Amino acid sequence: MGRDTRIVGERGQVTIPKELRERFGIRGGDEVVVRAEDDKIVIAQRTLDDRLEEGYRECSERDRLLLGANADEPNDVPEW
């Protein structure tokens, strides 16, 4: 597939061409990653690494909330 022009809807939505969805196995309801690379917008399939990174980040944020603002200080260990 060569270059394909799409129109961005009012809410920022863009339709991925059917040929590309089929080629990369993307179906309705699938999650994709949208990121900037240099001067381009890249839409990529979400990988296991992406899901693991998100999970670790959520756990880290949860731990920080549970332990309080000083959780990053190594000597500040809560007593259980």
PDB file of N, CA, C and O in Angstrom, chain B, residues numbered from 101:
ATOM      1  N   MET B 101       0.852  -1.168   0.000  1.00  0.00           N
ATOM      2  CA  MET B 101       0.000   0.000   0.000  1.00  0.00           C
ATOM      3  C   MET B 101       0.898   1.231   0.000  1.00  0.00           C
ATOM      4  O   MET B 101       1.858   1.318   0.766  1.00  0.00           O
ATOM      5  N   GLY B 102       0.580   2.148  -0.843  1.00  0.00           N
ATOM      6  CA  GLY B 102       1.333   3.389  -0.921  1.00  0.00           C
ATOM      7  C   GLY B 102       0.809   4.409   0.069  1.00  0.00           C
ATOM      8  O   GLY B 102       0.369   4.071   1.168  1.00  0.00           O
ATOM      9  N   ARG B 103       0.863   5.609  -0.327  1.00  0.00           N
ATOM     10  CA  ARG B 103       0.425   6.719   0.503  1.00  0.00           C
ATOM     11  C   ARG B 103      -1.095   6.822   0.450  1.00  0.00           C
ATOM     12  O   ARG B 103      -1.693   6.693  -0.618  1.00  0.00           O
ATOM     13  N   ASP B 104      -1.718   7.054   1.597  1.00  0.00           N
ATOM     14  CA  ASP B 104      -3.177   7.140   1.670  1.00  0.00           C
ATOM     15  C   ASP B 104      -3.548   8.356   2.505  1.00  0.00           C
ATOM     16  O   ASP B 104      -3.038   8.525   3.613  1.00  0.00           O
ATOM     17  N   THR B 105      -4.418   9.193   1.993  1.00  0.00           N
ATOM     18  CA  THR B 105      -4.837  10.395   2.705  1.00  0.00           C
ATOM     19  C   THR B 105      -6.160  10.129   3.408  1.00  0.00           C
ATOM     20  O   THR B 105      -7.079   9.556   2.823  1.00  0.00           O
ATOM     21  N   ARG B 106      -6.250  10.545   4.659  1.00  0.00           N
ATOM     22  CA  ARG B 106      -7.460  10.382   5.473  1.00  0.00           C
ATOM     23  C   ARG B 106      -7.875  11.733   6.028  1.00  0.00           C
ATOM     24  O   ARG B 106      -7.050  12.638   6.154  1.00  0.00           O
ATOM     25  N   ILE B 107      -9.144  11.869   6.357  1.00  0.00           N
ATOM     26  CA  ILE B 107      -9.666  13.091   6.964  1.00  0.00           C
ATOM     27  C   ILE B 107      -9.812  12.856   8.458  1.00  0.00           C
ATOM     28  O   ILE B 107     -10.360  11.838   8.882  1.00  0.00           O
ATOM     29  N   VAL B 108      -9.322  13.794   9.254  1.00  0.00           N
ATOM     30  CA  VAL B 108      -9.448  13.714  10.708  1.00  0.00           C
ATOM     31  C   VAL B 108     -10.812  14.256  11.089  1.00  0.00           C
ATOM     32  O   VAL B 108     -11.165  15.375  10.718  1.00  0.00           O
ATOM     33  N   GLY B 109     -11.589  13.457  11.839  1.00  0.00           N
ATOM     34  CA  GLY B 109     -12.917  13.878  12.277  1.00  0.00           C
ATOM     35  C   GLY B 109     -12.832  14.937  13.367  1.00  0.00           C
ATOM     36  O   GLY B 109     -11.751  15.233  13.874  1.00  0.00           O
ATOM     37  N   GLU B 110     -13.975  15.500  13.719  1.00  0.00           N
ATOM     38  CA  GLU B 110     -14.043  16.563  14.726  1.00  0.00           C
ATOM     39  C   GLU B 110     -13.421  16.155  16.055  1.00  0.00           C
ATOM     40  O   GLU B 110     -12.825  16.982  16.745  1.00  0.00           O
ATOM     41  N   ARG B 111     -13.558  14.892  16.413  1.00  0.00           N
ATOM     42  CA  ARG B 111     -13.025  14.409  17.688  1.00  0.00           C
ATOM     43  C   ARG B 111     -11.630  13.822  17.547  1.00  0.00           C
ATOM     44  O   ARG B 111     -11.154  13.152  18.463  1.00  0.00           O
ATOM     45  N   GLY B 112     -10.964  14.056  16.427  1.00  0.00           N
ATOM     46  CA  GLY B 112      -9.596  13.577  16.239  1.00  0.00           C
ATOM     47  C   GLY B 112      -9.490  12.155  15.738  1.00  0.00           C
ATOM     48  O   GLY B 112      -8.397  11.589  15.733  1.00  0.00           O
ATOM     49  N   GLN B 113     -10.582  11.564  15.321  1.00  0.00           N
ATOM     50  CA  GLN B 113     -10.564  10.177  14.877  1.00  0.00           C
ATOM     51  C   GLN B 113     -10.098  10.064  13.427  1.00  0.00           C
ATOM     52  O   GLN B 113     -10.428  10.893  12.579  1.00  0.00           O
ATOM     53  N   VAL B 114      -9.319   9.013  13.171  1.00  0.00           N
ATOM     54  CA  VAL B 114      -8.844   8.693  11.832  1.00  0.00           C
ATOM     55  C   VAL B 114      -9.099   7.207  11.608  1.00  0.00           C
ATOM     56  O   VAL B 114      -8.829   6.394  12.492  1.00  0.00           O
ATOM     57  N   THR B 115      -9.609   6.847  10.448  1.00  0.00           N
ATOM     58  CA  THR B 115      -9.843   5.444  10.128  1.00  0.00           C
ATOM     59  C   THR B 115      -8.585   4.834   9.527  1.00  0.00           C
ATOM     60  O   THR B 115      -8.019   5.366   8.572  1.00  0.00           O
ATOM     61  N   ILE B 116      -8.154   3.718  10.094  1.00  0.00           N
ATOM     62  CA  ILE B 116      -7.018   2.984   9.539  1.00  0.00           C
ATOM     63  C   ILE B 116      -7.545   2.212   8.331  1.00  0.00           C
ATOM     64  O   ILE B 116      -8.533   1.489   8.456  1.00  0.00           O
ATOM     65  N   PRO B 117      -6.911   2.346   7.171  1.00  0.00           N
ATOM     66  CA  PRO B 117      -7.390   1.649   5.976  1.00  0.00           C
ATOM     67  C   PRO B 117      -7.536   0.143   6.202  1.00  0.00           C
ATOM     68  O   PRO B 117      -6.729  -0.470   6.901  1.00  0.00           O
ATOM     69  N   LYS B 118      -8.573  -0.441   5.604  1.00  0.00           N
ATOM     70  CA  LYS B 118      -8.871  -1.862   5.773  1.00  0.00           C
ATOM     71  C   LYS B 118      -7.675  -2.738   5.418  1.00  0.00           C
ATOM     72  O   LYS B 118      -7.379  -3.703   6.124  1.00  0.00           O
ATOM     73  N   GLU B 119      -6.985  -2.405   4.326  1.00  0.00           N
ATOM     74  CA  GLU B 119      -5.835  -3.209   3.897  1.00  0.00           C
ATOM     75  C   GLU B 119      -4.776  -3.271   4.999  1.00  0.00           C
ATOM     76  O   GLU B 119      -4.186  -4.327   5.232  1.00  0.00           O
ATOM     77  N   LEU B 120      -4.534  -2.155   5.673  1.00  0.00           N
ATOM     78  CA  LEU B 120      -3.541  -2.141   6.753  1.00  0.00           C
ATOM     79  C   LEU B 120      -4.056  -2.866   7.991  1.00  0.00           C
ATOM     80  O   LEU B 120      -3.290  -3.566   8.653  1.00  0.00           O
ATOM     81  N   ARG B 121      -5.335  -2.711   8.315  1.00  0.00           N
ATOM     82  CA  ARG B 121      -5.902  -3.434   9.462  1.00  0.00           C
ATOM     83  C   ARG B 121      -5.770  -4.933   9.256  1.00  0.00           C
ATOM     84  O   ARG B 121      -5.388  -5.659  10.174  1.00  0.00           O
ATOM     85  N   GLU B 122      -6.084  -5.398   8.052  1.00  0.00           N
ATOM     86  CA  GLU B 122      -5.986  -6.827   7.762  1.00  0.00           C
ATOM     87  C   GLU B 122      -4.530  -7.291   7.776  1.00  0.00           C
ATOM     88  O   GLU B 122      -4.219  -8.356   8.310  1.00  0.00           O
ATOM     89  N   ARG B 123      -3.652  -6.501   7.196  1.00  0.00           N
ATOM     90  CA  ARG B 123      -2.232  -6.862   7.121  1.00  0.00           C
ATOM     91  C   ARG B 123      -1.610  -7.014   8.502  1.00  0.00           C
ATOM     92  O   ARG B 123      -0.792  -7.905   8.729  1.00  0.00           O
ATOM     93  N   PHE B 124      -2.011  -6.122   9.442  1.00  0.00           N
ATOM     94  CA  PHE B 124      -1.413  -6.139  10.776  1.00  0.00           C
ATOM     95  C   PHE B 124      -2.320  -6.782  11.827  1.00  0.00           C
ATOM     96  O   PHE B 124      -1.990  -6.773  13.013  1.00  0.00           O
ATOM     97  N   GLY B 125      -3.450  -7.335  11.409  1.00  0.00           N
ATOM     98  CA  GLY B 125      -4.333  -8.049  12.326  1.00  0.00           C
ATOM     99  C   GLY B 125      -5.004  -7.151  13.358  1.00  0.00           C
ATOM    100  O   GLY B 125      -5.250  -7.579  14.486  1.00  0.00           O
ATOM    101  N   ILE B 126      -5.302  -5.917  12.982  1.00  0.00           N
ATOM    102  CA  ILE B 126      -5.963  -4.982  13.897  1.00  0.00           C
ATOM    103  C   ILE B 126      -7.461  -5.062  13.659  1.00  0.00           C
ATOM    104  O   ILE B 126      -7.937  -4.907  12.534  1.00  0.00           O
ATOM    105  N   ARG B 127      -8.207  -5.310  14.752  1.00  0.00           N
ATOM    106  CA  ARG B 127      -9.663  -5.421  14.660  1.00  0.00           C
ATOM    107  C   ARG B 127     -10.313  -4.370  15.549  1.00  0.00           C
ATOM    108  O   ARG B 127      -9.657  -3.787  16.412  1.00  0.00           O
ATOM    109  N   GLY B 128     -11.579  -4.135  15.341  1.00  0.00           N
ATOM    110  CA  GLY B 128     -12.329  -3.198  16.170  1.00  0.00           C
ATOM    111  C   GLY B 128     -12.213  -3.581  17.634  1.00  0.00           C
ATOM    112  O   GLY B 128     -12.374  -4.751  17.982  1.00  0.00           O
ATOM    113  N   GLY B 129     -11.934  -2.611  18.496  1.00  0.00           N
ATOM    114  CA  GLY B 129     -11.781  -2.864  19.923  1.00  0.00           C
ATOM    115  C   GLY B 129     -10.341  -3.110  20.349  1.00  0.00           C
ATOM    116  O   GLY B 129     -10.042  -3.067  21.543  1.00  0.00           O
ATOM    117  N   ASP B 130      -9.435  -3.368  19.394  1.00  0.00           N
ATOM    118  CA  ASP B 130      -8.019  -3.558  19.730  1.00  0.00           C
ATOM    119  C   ASP B 130      -7.424  -2.234  20.212  1.00  0.00           C
ATOM    120  O   ASP B 130      -7.854  -1.158  19.797  1.00  0.00           O
ATOM    121  N   GLU B 131      -6.436  -2.332  21.088  1.00  0.00           N
ATOM    122  CA  GLU B 131      -5.727  -1.141  21.551  1.00  0.00           C
ATOM    123  C   GLU B 131      -4.489  -0.943  20.692  1.00  0.00           C
ATOM    124  O   GLU B 131      -3.800  -1.899  20.335  1.00  0.00           O
ATOM    125  N   VAL B 132      -4.220   0.318  20.367  1.00  0.00           N
ATOM    126  CA  VAL B 132      -3.009   0.673  19.638  1.00  0.00           C
ATOM    127  C   VAL B 132      -2.281   1.755  20.418  1.00  0.00           C
ATOM    128  O   VAL B 132      -2.870   2.429  21.262  1.00  0.00           O
ATOM    129  N   VAL B 133      -1.005   1.914  20.131  1.00  0.00           N
ATOM    130  CA  VAL B 133      -0.184   2.944  20.761  1.00  0.00           C
ATOM    131  C   VAL B 133      -0.019   4.077  19.748  1.00  0.00           C
ATOM    132  O   VAL B 133       0.304   3.836  18.585  1.00  0.00           O
ATOM    133  N   VAL B 134      -0.242   5.305  20.194  1.00  0.00           N
ATOM    134  CA  VAL B 134      -0.058   6.477  19.343  1.00  0.00           C
ATOM    135  C   VAL B 134       1.063   7.300  19.959  1.00  0.00           C
ATOM    136  O   VAL B 134       0.999   7.675  21.129  1.00  0.00           O
ATOM    137  N   ARG B 135       2.100   7.580  19.158  1.00  0.00           N
ATOM    138  CA  ARG B 135       3.237   8.324  19.681  1.00  0.00           C
ATOM    139  C   ARG B 135       3.827   9.212  18.585  1.00  0.00           C
ATOM    140  O   ARG B 135       3.554   9.030  17.398  1.00  0.00           O
ATOM    141  N   ALA B 136       4.632  10.166  19.010  1.00  0.00           N
ATOM    142  CA  ALA B 136       5.330  11.040  18.076  1.00  0.00           C
ATOM    143  C   ALA B 136       6.742  10.515  17.881  1.00  0.00           C
ATOM    144  O   ALA B 136       7.415  10.151  18.845  1.00  0.00           O
ATOM    145  N   GLU B 137       7.185  10.478  16.651  1.00  0.00           N
ATOM    146  CA  GLU B 137       8.566  10.137  16.309  1.00  0.00           C
ATOM    147  C   GLU B 137       9.056  11.202  15.348  1.00  0.00           C
ATOM    148  O   GLU B 137       8.624  11.271  14.197  1.00  0.00           O
ATOM    149  N   ASP B 138       9.961  12.025  15.836  1.00  0.00           N
ATOM    150  CA  ASP B 138      10.450  13.161  15.061  1.00  0.00           C
ATOM    151  C   ASP B 138       9.255  14.025  14.648  1.00  0.00           C
ATOM    152  O   ASP B 138       8.552  14.558  15.506  1.00  0.00           O
ATOM    153  N   ASP B 139       9.026  14.165  13.359  1.00  0.00           N
ATOM    154  CA  ASP B 139       7.921  15.001  12.900  1.00  0.00           C
ATOM    155  C   ASP B 139       6.738  14.167  12.401  1.00  0.00           C
ATOM    156  O   ASP B 139       5.928  14.641  11.605  1.00  0.00           O
ATOM    157  N   LYS B 140       6.646  12.914  12.879  1.00  0.00           N
ATOM    158  CA  LYS B 140       5.583  12.015  12.432  1.00  0.00           C
ATOM    159  C   LYS B 140       4.724  11.544  13.601  1.00  0.00           C
ATOM    160  O   LYS B 140       5.184  11.493  14.742  1.00  0.00           O
ATOM    161  N   ILE B 141       3.482  11.205  13.308  1.00  0.00           N
ATOM    162  CA  ILE B 141       2.596  10.532  14.260  1.00  0.00           C
ATOM    163  C   ILE B 141       2.592   9.064  13.869  1.00  0.00           C
ATOM    164  O   ILE B 141       2.303   8.728  12.721  1.00  0.00           O
ATOM    165  N   VAL B 142       2.914   8.175  14.826  1.00  0.00           N
ATOM    166  CA  VAL B 142       2.999   6.751  14.561  1.00  0.00           C
ATOM    167  C   VAL B 142       1.894   6.032  15.328  1.00  0.00           C
ATOM    168  O   VAL B 142       1.700   6.263  16.522  1.00  0.00           O
ATOM    169  N   ILE B 143       1.180   5.165  14.631  1.00  0.00           N
ATOM    170  CA  ILE B 143       0.167   4.306  15.255  1.00  0.00           C
ATOM    171  C   ILE B 143       0.711   2.891  15.169  1.00  0.00           C
ATOM    172  O   ILE B 143       0.967   2.387  14.075  1.00  0.00           O
ATOM    173  N   ALA B 144       0.891   2.242  16.325  1.00  0.00           N
ATOM    174  CA  ALA B 144       1.483   0.902  16.346  1.00  0.00           C
ATOM    175  C   ALA B 144       0.639  -0.038  17.193  1.00  0.00           C
ATOM    176  O   ALA B 144      -0.100   0.389  18.080  1.00  0.00           O
ATOM    177  N   GLN B 145       0.766  -1.324  16.901  1.00  0.00           N
ATOM    178  CA  GLN B 145       0.078  -2.318  17.722  1.00  0.00           C
ATOM    179  C   GLN B 145       0.661  -2.280  19.123  1.00  0.00           C
ATOM    180  O   GLN B 145       1.860  -2.070  19.307  1.00  0.00           O
ATOM    181  N   ARG B 146      -0.199  -2.484  20.100  1.00  0.00           N
ATOM    182  CA  ARG B 146       0.243  -2.521  21.489  1.00  0.00           C
ATOM    183  C   ARG B 146       0.919  -3.859  21.744  1.00  0.00           C
ATOM    184  O   ARG B 146       0.352  -4.916  21.467  1.00  0.00           O
ATOM    185  N   THR B 147       2.126  -3.804  22.270  1.00  0.00           N
ATOM    186  CA  THR B 147       2.905  -5.028  22.492  1.00  0.00           C
ATOM    187  C   THR B 147       2.814  -5.459  23.955  1.00  0.00           C
ATOM    188  O   THR B 147       2.299  -4.723  24.797  1.00  0.00           O
ATOM    189  N   LEU B 148       3.312  -6.639  24.242  1.00  0.00           N
ATOM    190  CA  LEU B 148       3.378  -7.129  25.612  1.00  0.00           C
ATOM    191  C   LEU B 148       4.222  -6.183  26.459  1.00  0.00           C
ATOM    192  O   LEU B 148       3.884  -5.911  27.611  1.00  0.00           O
ATOM    193  N   ASP B 149       5.321  -5.679  25.893  1.00  0.00           N
ATOM    194  CA  ASP B 149       6.166  -4.729  26.620  1.00  0.00           C
ATOM    195  C   ASP B 149       5.386  -3.476  27.013  1.00  0.00           C
ATOM    196  O   ASP B 149       5.562  -2.959  28.116  1.00  0.00           O
ATOM    197  N   ASP B 150       4.521  -2.984  26.113  1.00  0.00           N
ATOM    198  CA  ASP B 150       3.702  -1.814  26.425  1.00  0.00           C
ATOM    199  C   ASP B 150       2.788  -2.100  27.618  1.00  0.00           C
ATOM    200  O   ASP B 150       2.655  -1.277  28.524  1.00  0.00           O
ATOM    201  N   ARG B 151       2.162  -3.278  27.602  1.00  0.00           N
ATOM    202  CA  ARG B 151       1.246  -3.639  28.692  1.00  0.00           C
ATOM    203  C   ARG B 151       2.001  -3.821  30.009  1.00  0.00           C
ATOM    204  O   ARG B 151       1.520  -3.401  31.061  1.00  0.00           O
ATOM    205  N   LEU B 152       3.184  -4.448  29.957  1.00  0.00           N
ATOM    206  CA  LEU B 152       3.978  -4.617  31.175  1.00  0.00           C
ATOM    207  C   LEU B 152       4.432  -3.276  31.732  1.00  0.00           C
ATOM    208  O   LEU B 152       4.369  -3.045  32.939  1.00  0.00           O
ATOM    209  N   GLU B 153       4.889  -2.395  30.850  1.00  0.00           N
ATOM    210  CA  GLU B 153       5.327  -1.065  31.280  1.00  0.00           C
ATOM    211  C   GLU B 153       4.190  -0.315  31.968  1.00  0.00           C
ATOM    212  O   GLU B 153       4.397   0.321  33.001  1.00  0.00           O
ATOM    213  N   GLU B 154       3.003  -0.389  31.402  1.00  0.00           N
ATOM    214  CA  GLU B 154       1.845   0.275  32.005  1.00  0.00           C
ATOM    215  C   GLU B 154       1.530  -0.332  33.369  1.00  0.00           C
ATOM    216  O   GLU B 154       1.234   0.395  34.317  1.00  0.00           O
ATOM    217  N   GLY B 155       1.591  -1.651  33.473  1.00  0.00           N
ATOM    218  CA  GLY B 155       1.318  -2.317  34.742  1.00  0.00           C
ATOM    219  C   GLY B 155       2.314  -1.936  35.820  1.00  0.00           C
ATOM    220  O   GLY B 155       1.926  -1.676  36.959  1.00  0.00           O
ATOM    221  N   TYR B 156       3.607  -1.899  35.472  1.00  0.00           N
ATOM    222  CA  TYR B 156       4.634  -1.500  36.435  1.00  0.00           C
ATOM    223  C   TYR B 156       4.432  -0.056  36.881  1.00  0.00           C
ATOM    224  O   TYR B 156       4.582   0.268  38.059  1.00  0.00           O
ATOM    225  N   ARG B 157       4.091   0.806  35.929  1.00  0.00           N
ATOM    226  CA  ARG B 157       3.865   2.218  36.259  1.00  0.00           C
ATOM    227  C   ARG B 157       2.671   2.369  37.217  1.00  0.00           C
ATOM    228  O   ARG B 157       2.729   3.146  38.171  1.00  0.00           O
ATOM    229  N   GLU B 158       1.600   1.627  36.956  1.00  0.00           N
ATOM    230  CA  GLU B 158       0.428   1.682  37.838  1.00  0.00           C
ATOM    231  C   GLU B 158       0.779   1.179  39.232  1.00  0.00           C
ATOM    232  O   GLU B 158       0.355   1.773  40.223  1.00  0.00           O
ATOM    233  N   CYS B 159       1.545   0.099  39.327  1.00  0.00           N
ATOM    234  CA  CYS B 159       1.953  -0.426  40.636  1.00  0.00           C
ATOM    235  C   CYS B 159       2.825   0.577  41.379  1.00  0.00           C
ATOM    236  O   CYS B 159       2.665   0.771  42.584  1.00  0.00           O
ATOM    237  N   SER B 160       3.738   1.207  40.669  1.00  0.00           N
ATOM    238  CA  SER B 160       4.619   2.195  41.279  1.00  0.00           C
ATOM    239  C   SER B 160       3.828   3.377  41.819  1.00  0.00           C
ATOM    240  O   SER B 160       4.083   3.850  42.926  1.00  0.00           O
ATOM    241  N   GLU B 161       2.870   3.848  41.034  1.00  0.00           N
ATOM    242  CA  GLU B 161       2.033   4.971  41.475  1.00  0.00           C
ATOM    243  C   GLU B 161       1.195   4.571  42.687  1.00  0.00           C
ATOM    244  O   GLU B 161       1.040   5.355  43.624  1.00  0.00           O
ATOM    245  N   ARG B 162       0.652   3.346  42.669  1.00  0.00           N
ATOM    246  CA  ARG B 162      -0.147   2.862  43.797  1.00  0.00           C
ATOM    247  C   ARG B 162       0.698   2.767  45.060  1.00  0.00           C
ATOM    248  O   ARG B 162       0.265   3.172  46.139  1.00  0.00           O
ATOM    249  N   ASP B 163       1.916   2.225  44.917  1.00  0.00           N
ATOM    250  CA  ASP B 163       2.813   2.109  46.067  1.00  0.00           C
ATOM    251  C   ASP B 163       3.159   3.480  46.631  1.00  0.00           C
ATOM    252  O   ASP B 163       3.196   3.669  47.847  1.00  0.00           O
ATOM    253  N   ARG B 164       3.411   4.434  45.741  1.00  0.00           N
ATOM    254  CA  ARG B 164       3.749   5.783  46.193  1.00  0.00           C
ATOM    255  C   ARG B 164       2.589   6.398  46.982  1.00  0.00           C
ATOM    256  O   ARG B 164       2.807   7.073  47.988  1.00  0.00           O
ATOM    257  N   LEU B 165       1.367   6.163  46.527  1.00  0.00           N
ATOM    258  CA  LEU B 165       0.199   6.674  47.254  1.00  0.00           C
ATOM    259  C   LEU B 165       0.030   5.976  48.605  1.00  0.00           C
ATOM    260  O   LEU B 165      -0.293   6.618  49.604  1.00  0.00           O
ATOM    261  N   LEU B 166       0.250   4.661  48.630  1.00  0.00           N
ATOM    262  CA  LEU B 166       0.086   3.900  49.872  1.00  0.00           C
ATOM    263  C   LEU B 166       1.150   4.252  50.907  1.00  0.00           C
ATOM    264  O   LEU B 166       0.860   4.328  52.101  1.00  0.00           O
ATOM    265  N   LEU B 167       2.383   4.468  50.445  1.00  0.00           N
ATOM    266  CA  LEU B 167       3.483   4.721  51.361  1.00  0.00           C
ATOM    267  C   LEU B 167       3.658   6.198  51.698  1.00  0.00           C
ATOM    268  O   LEU B 167       4.368   6.537  52.644  1.00  0.00           O
ATOM    269  N   GLY B 168       3.027   7.062  50.944  1.00  0.00           N
ATOM    270  CA  GLY B 168       3.125   8.494  51.212  1.00  0.00           C
ATOM    271  C   GLY B 168       4.203   9.159  50.389  1.00  0.00           C
ATOM    272  O   GLY B 168       4.894   8.508  49.606  1.00  0.00           O
ATOM    273  N   ALA B 169       4.340  10.445  50.567  1.00  0.00           N
ATOM    274  CA  ALA B 169       5.237  11.264  49.756  1.00  0.00           C
ATOM    275  C   ALA B 169       6.701  10.927  49.979  1.00  0.00           C
ATOM    276  O   ALA B 169       7.508  11.169  49.082  1.00  0.00           O
ATOM    277  N   ASN B 170       7.092  10.375  51.140  1.00  0.00           N
ATOM    278  CA  ASN B 170       8.500  10.105  51.439  1.00  0.00           C
ATOM    279  C   ASN B 170       8.925   8.694  51.050  1.00  0.00           C
ATOM    280  O   ASN B 170       9.978   8.227  51.486  1.00  0.00           O
ATOM    281  N   ALA B 171       8.128   8.011  50.243  1.00  0.00           N
ATOM    282  CA  ALA B 171       8.424   6.623  49.902  1.00  0.00           C
ATOM    283  C   ALA B 171       9.720   6.469  49.123  1.00  0.00           C
ATOM    284  O   ALA B 171      10.307   5.387  49.120  1.00  0.00           O
ATOM    285  N   ASP B 172      10.182   7.524  48.462  1.00  0.00           N
ATOM    286  CA  ASP B 172      11.406   7.425  47.681  1.00  0.00           C
ATOM    287  C   ASP B 172      12.661   7.480  48.547  1.00  0.00           C
ATOM    288  O   ASP B 172      13.746   7.151  48.066  1.00  0.00           O
ATOM    289  N   GLU B 173      12.543   7.885  49.809  1.00  0.00           N
ATOM    290  CA  GLU B 173      13.688   7.949  50.698  1.00  0.00           C
ATOM    291  C   GLU B 173      13.988   6.546  51.223  1.00  0.00           C
ATOM    292  O   GLU B 173      13.111   5.926  51.824  1.00  0.00           O
ATOM    293  N   PRO B 174      15.191   6.034  51.016  1.00  0.00           N
ATOM    294  CA  PRO B 174      15.499   4.641  51.367  1.00  0.00           C
ATOM    295  C   PRO B 174      15.381   4.327  52.861  1.00  0.00           C
ATOM    296  O   PRO B 174      15.070   3.188  53.210  1.00  0.00           O
ATOM    297  N   ASN B 175      15.616   5.283  53.747  1.00  0.00           N
ATOM    298  CA  ASN B 175      15.553   5.018  55.186  1.00  0.00           C
ATOM    299  C   ASN B 175      14.164   5.182  55.761  1.00  0.00           C
ATOM    300  O   ASN B 175      13.953   4.942  56.950  1.00  0.00           O
ATOM    301  N   ASP B 176      13.225   5.582  54.946  1.00  0.00           N
ATOM    302  CA  ASP B 176      11.860   5.812  55.420  1.00  0.00           C
ATOM    303  C   ASP B 176      11.020   4.577  55.141  1.00  0.00           C
ATOM    304  O   ASP B 176      10.217   4.559  54.208  1.00  0.00           O
ATOM    305  N   VAL B 177      11.212   3.539  55.961  1.00  0.00           N
ATOM    306  CA  VAL B 177      10.480   2.277  55.777  1.00  0.00           C
ATOM    307  C   VAL B 177       9.342   2.246  56.789  1.00  0.00           C
ATOM    308  O   VAL B 177       9.578   2.415  57.985  1.00  0.00           O
ATOM    309  N   PRO B 178       8.110   2.031  56.328  1.00  0.00           N
ATOM    310  CA  PRO B 178       6.987   2.015  57.285  1.00  0.00           C
ATOM    311  C   PRO B 178       7.064   0.795  58.204  1.00  0.00           C
ATOM    312  O   PRO B 178       7.557  -0.265  57.817  1.00  0.00           O
ATOM    313  N   GLU B 179       6.577   0.965  59.397  1.00  0.00           N
ATOM    314  CA  GLU B 179       6.515  -0.151  60.335  1.00  0.00           C
ATOM    315  C   GLU B 179       5.144  -0.805  60.221  1.00  0.00           C
ATOM    316  O   GLU B 179       4.107  -0.143  60.264  1.00  0.00           O
ATOM    317  N   TRP B 180       5.175  -2.117  60.075  1.00  0.00           N
ATOM    318  CA  TRP B 180       3.899  -2.832  59.916  1.00  0.00           C
ATOM    319  C   TRP B 180       3.526  -3.418  61.200  1.00  0.00           C
ATOM    320  O   TRP B 180       2.486  -4.068  61.304  1.00  0.00           O
TER     321      TRP B 180
END
